[in-house]
Every structure is written in C-alpha cells, then in structure tokens.
Amino acid sequence: MLSFTCAYLKAHFPAEFLAAVISNQGGYYSSYAYMSEARRFGINILHPDINASGYHWYGKNTEIRVGLMSIKRLRQKAIDLILDERKAGKFDCLDDFLFRVDLDLADAMALTNAGCF
C-alpha cells in the first residue's frame, strides 16, 4: 500500500513528493539524484532565500525551494532565529536582516555563500 501511495504522489504531485523525500534525507539515493529526477520532470530547483525558504525543502507546482536545513555550516539556532524574526515581516535588505537577527559571523557567511540574499 505504501508503494502505491508513493507512486501516486510522485506521478501527480512530483514537486511536493520530491521536496519531501529530499527533506527526509532521501533514503538510499543522494539528494543530487532526487534533484536530477526533479529536473527530468521539468521542475525548477530554486536557491535558498532568506524570505522564502522554510526549514524543510518546499515543493509547489513546478518549483522546489531549497530549505534552510540544507545550508552547510548554518546552525539550528540560527535557523530558528531567522524563522522567528521573519514572522514579524520579510527582510527588506541585508542590513535589515543583520539588524533584526543577531547571528554570529559564521552563520551570516553560510547564508551569504548559499546565495540567500
């Protein structure tokens, strides 16, 4: 029954299905294999964004947004701070982000290197 359900979800909701698989560390295959599968389905992989990304990968229609959980060297505490502060409104610019979220330099560099701004 589980196999049928997974096959149905992959066929009818490929972006959502693949985003969930990648968020759950994919299992047997690497995340890269699932991203390649998404591209084969015509799904765009969107880079992490400080205003649009959540903790997990998120799929909708023909797009998958990389989650903050996948940014190397970004601590869980930093992700929690970002998501909590974003509830007060989107960040206007890098200065606004740095003013509102108290991150250490390593976390800010990880976000910058990932292209979140």
Coordinates of C-alpha atoms in Angstrom, one line a residue:
M1 CA 0.0 0.0 0.0
L2 CA 2.8 2.4 0.8
S3 CA 4.5 1.8 -2.6
F4 CA 1.2 2.6 -4.4
T5 CA 0.8 5.8 -2.4
C6 CA 4.3 6.9 -3.1
A7 CA 3.9 6.1 -6.8
Y8 CA 0.7 8.1 -6.9
L9 CA 2.2 11.1 -5.2
K10 CA 5.2 11.1 -7.4
A11 CA 3.1 10.9 -10.6
H12 CA 0.5 13.5 -9.6
F13 CA 2.5 15.8 -7.2
P14 CA 6.1 15.4 -8.2
A15 CA 7.5 18.7 -6.8
E16 CA 5.8 18.2 -3.4
F17 CA 6.8 14.5 -3.3
L18 CA 10.5 15.1 -4.2
A19 CA 10.8 18.0 -1.8
A20 CA 9.5 15.8 1.0
V21 CA 11.9 13.0 0.0
I22 CA 14.9 15.4 0.0
S23 CA 13.9 16.9 3.3
N24 CA 13.8 13.5 4.8
Q25 CA 17.4 12.8 3.7
G26 CA 16.3 10.8 0.7
G27 CA 17.0 7.3 1.9
Y28 CA 19.0 5.1 -0.5
Y29 CA 19.9 7.8 -3.1
S30 CA 21.7 11.1 -2.6
S31 CA 19.8 14.4 -2.7
Y32 CA 21.6 15.1 -6.0
A33 CA 19.8 12.1 -7.6
Y34 CA 16.4 13.4 -6.5
M35 CA 17.3 16.9 -7.8
S36 CA 18.2 15.3 -11.1
E37 CA 14.9 13.5 -11.1
A38 CA 13.1 16.8 -10.4
R39 CA 14.8 18.4 -13.4
R40 CA 13.7 15.4 -15.5
F41 CA 10.1 16.2 -14.5
G42 CA 10.7 19.9 -15.6
I43 CA 10.8 21.1 -12.0
N44 CA 12.9 24.2 -11.3
I45 CA 15.1 24.0 -8.2
L46 CA 15.2 27.4 -6.5
H47 CA 18.1 28.5 -4.4
P48 CA 17.6 29.2 -0.7
D49 CA 16.1 32.6 0.0
I50 CA 16.0 34.4 3.3
N51 CA 12.4 35.5 2.8
A52 CA 11.0 32.4 1.0
S53 CA 12.8 29.3 2.4
G54 CA 11.5 27.4 5.4
Y55 CA 13.3 24.8 7.4
H56 CA 12.5 22.0 5.0
W57 CA 12.5 21.8 1.2
Y58 CA 9.2 23.0 -0.2
G59 CA 7.6 22.0 -3.5
K60 CA 4.7 23.5 -5.3
N61 CA 3.5 23.1 -8.9
T62 CA 6.7 23.2 -11.0
E63 CA 9.2 24.5 -8.4
I64 CA 11.1 23.2 -5.4
R65 CA 12.7 25.7 -2.9
V66 CA 15.8 24.6 -1.0
G67 CA 15.2 24.6 2.7
L68 CA 17.5 26.3 5.2
M69 CA 18.3 22.9 6.7
S70 CA 20.5 22.2 3.7
I71 CA 22.8 25.1 4.1
K72 CA 26.2 23.9 5.2
R73 CA 27.6 25.3 8.5
L74 CA 24.3 27.0 9.4
R75 CA 23.4 26.1 12.9
Q76 CA 19.9 25.1 14.0
K77 CA 19.8 28.0 16.5
A78 CA 20.4 30.5 13.6
I79 CA 17.6 28.9 11.5
D80 CA 15.2 29.2 14.5
L81 CA 16.1 32.9 15.0
I82 CA 15.6 33.6 11.3
L83 CA 12.2 31.9 11.1
D84 CA 11.0 33.5 14.3
E85 CA 12.0 37.0 13.3
R86 CA 10.5 36.6 9.8
K87 CA 7.1 36.2 11.4
A88 CA 7.3 40.0 12.0
G89 CA 7.7 40.6 8.3
K90 CA 10.0 39.9 5.4
F91 CA 13.5 41.3 5.4
D92 CA 14.0 44.3 3.2
C93 CA 17.7 44.0 2.6
L94 CA 20.9 42.6 4.1
D95 CA 21.2 45.5 6.5
D96 CA 17.6 45.0 7.7
F97 CA 18.3 41.3 8.2
L98 CA 21.5 41.8 10.1
F99 CA 19.8 44.5 12.3
R100 CA 16.9 42.2 13.2
V101 CA 18.6 38.8 13.6
D102 CA 21.5 38.5 15.9
L103 CA 23.8 36.0 14.2
D104 CA 27.4 35.3 14.5
L105 CA 29.7 35.8 11.6
A106 CA 29.9 32.1 10.7
D107 CA 26.1 31.8 10.2
A108 CA 26.0 35.1 8.2
M109 CA 28.8 33.8 6.0
A110 CA 27.0 30.5 5.5
L111 CA 23.8 32.3 4.4
T112 CA 25.8 34.6 2.1
N113 CA 27.7 31.8 0.5
A114 CA 24.5 29.9 -0.2
G115 CA 23.1 32.9 -2.0
C116 CA 20.2 33.6 0.3
F117 CA 20.3 37.4 -0.2

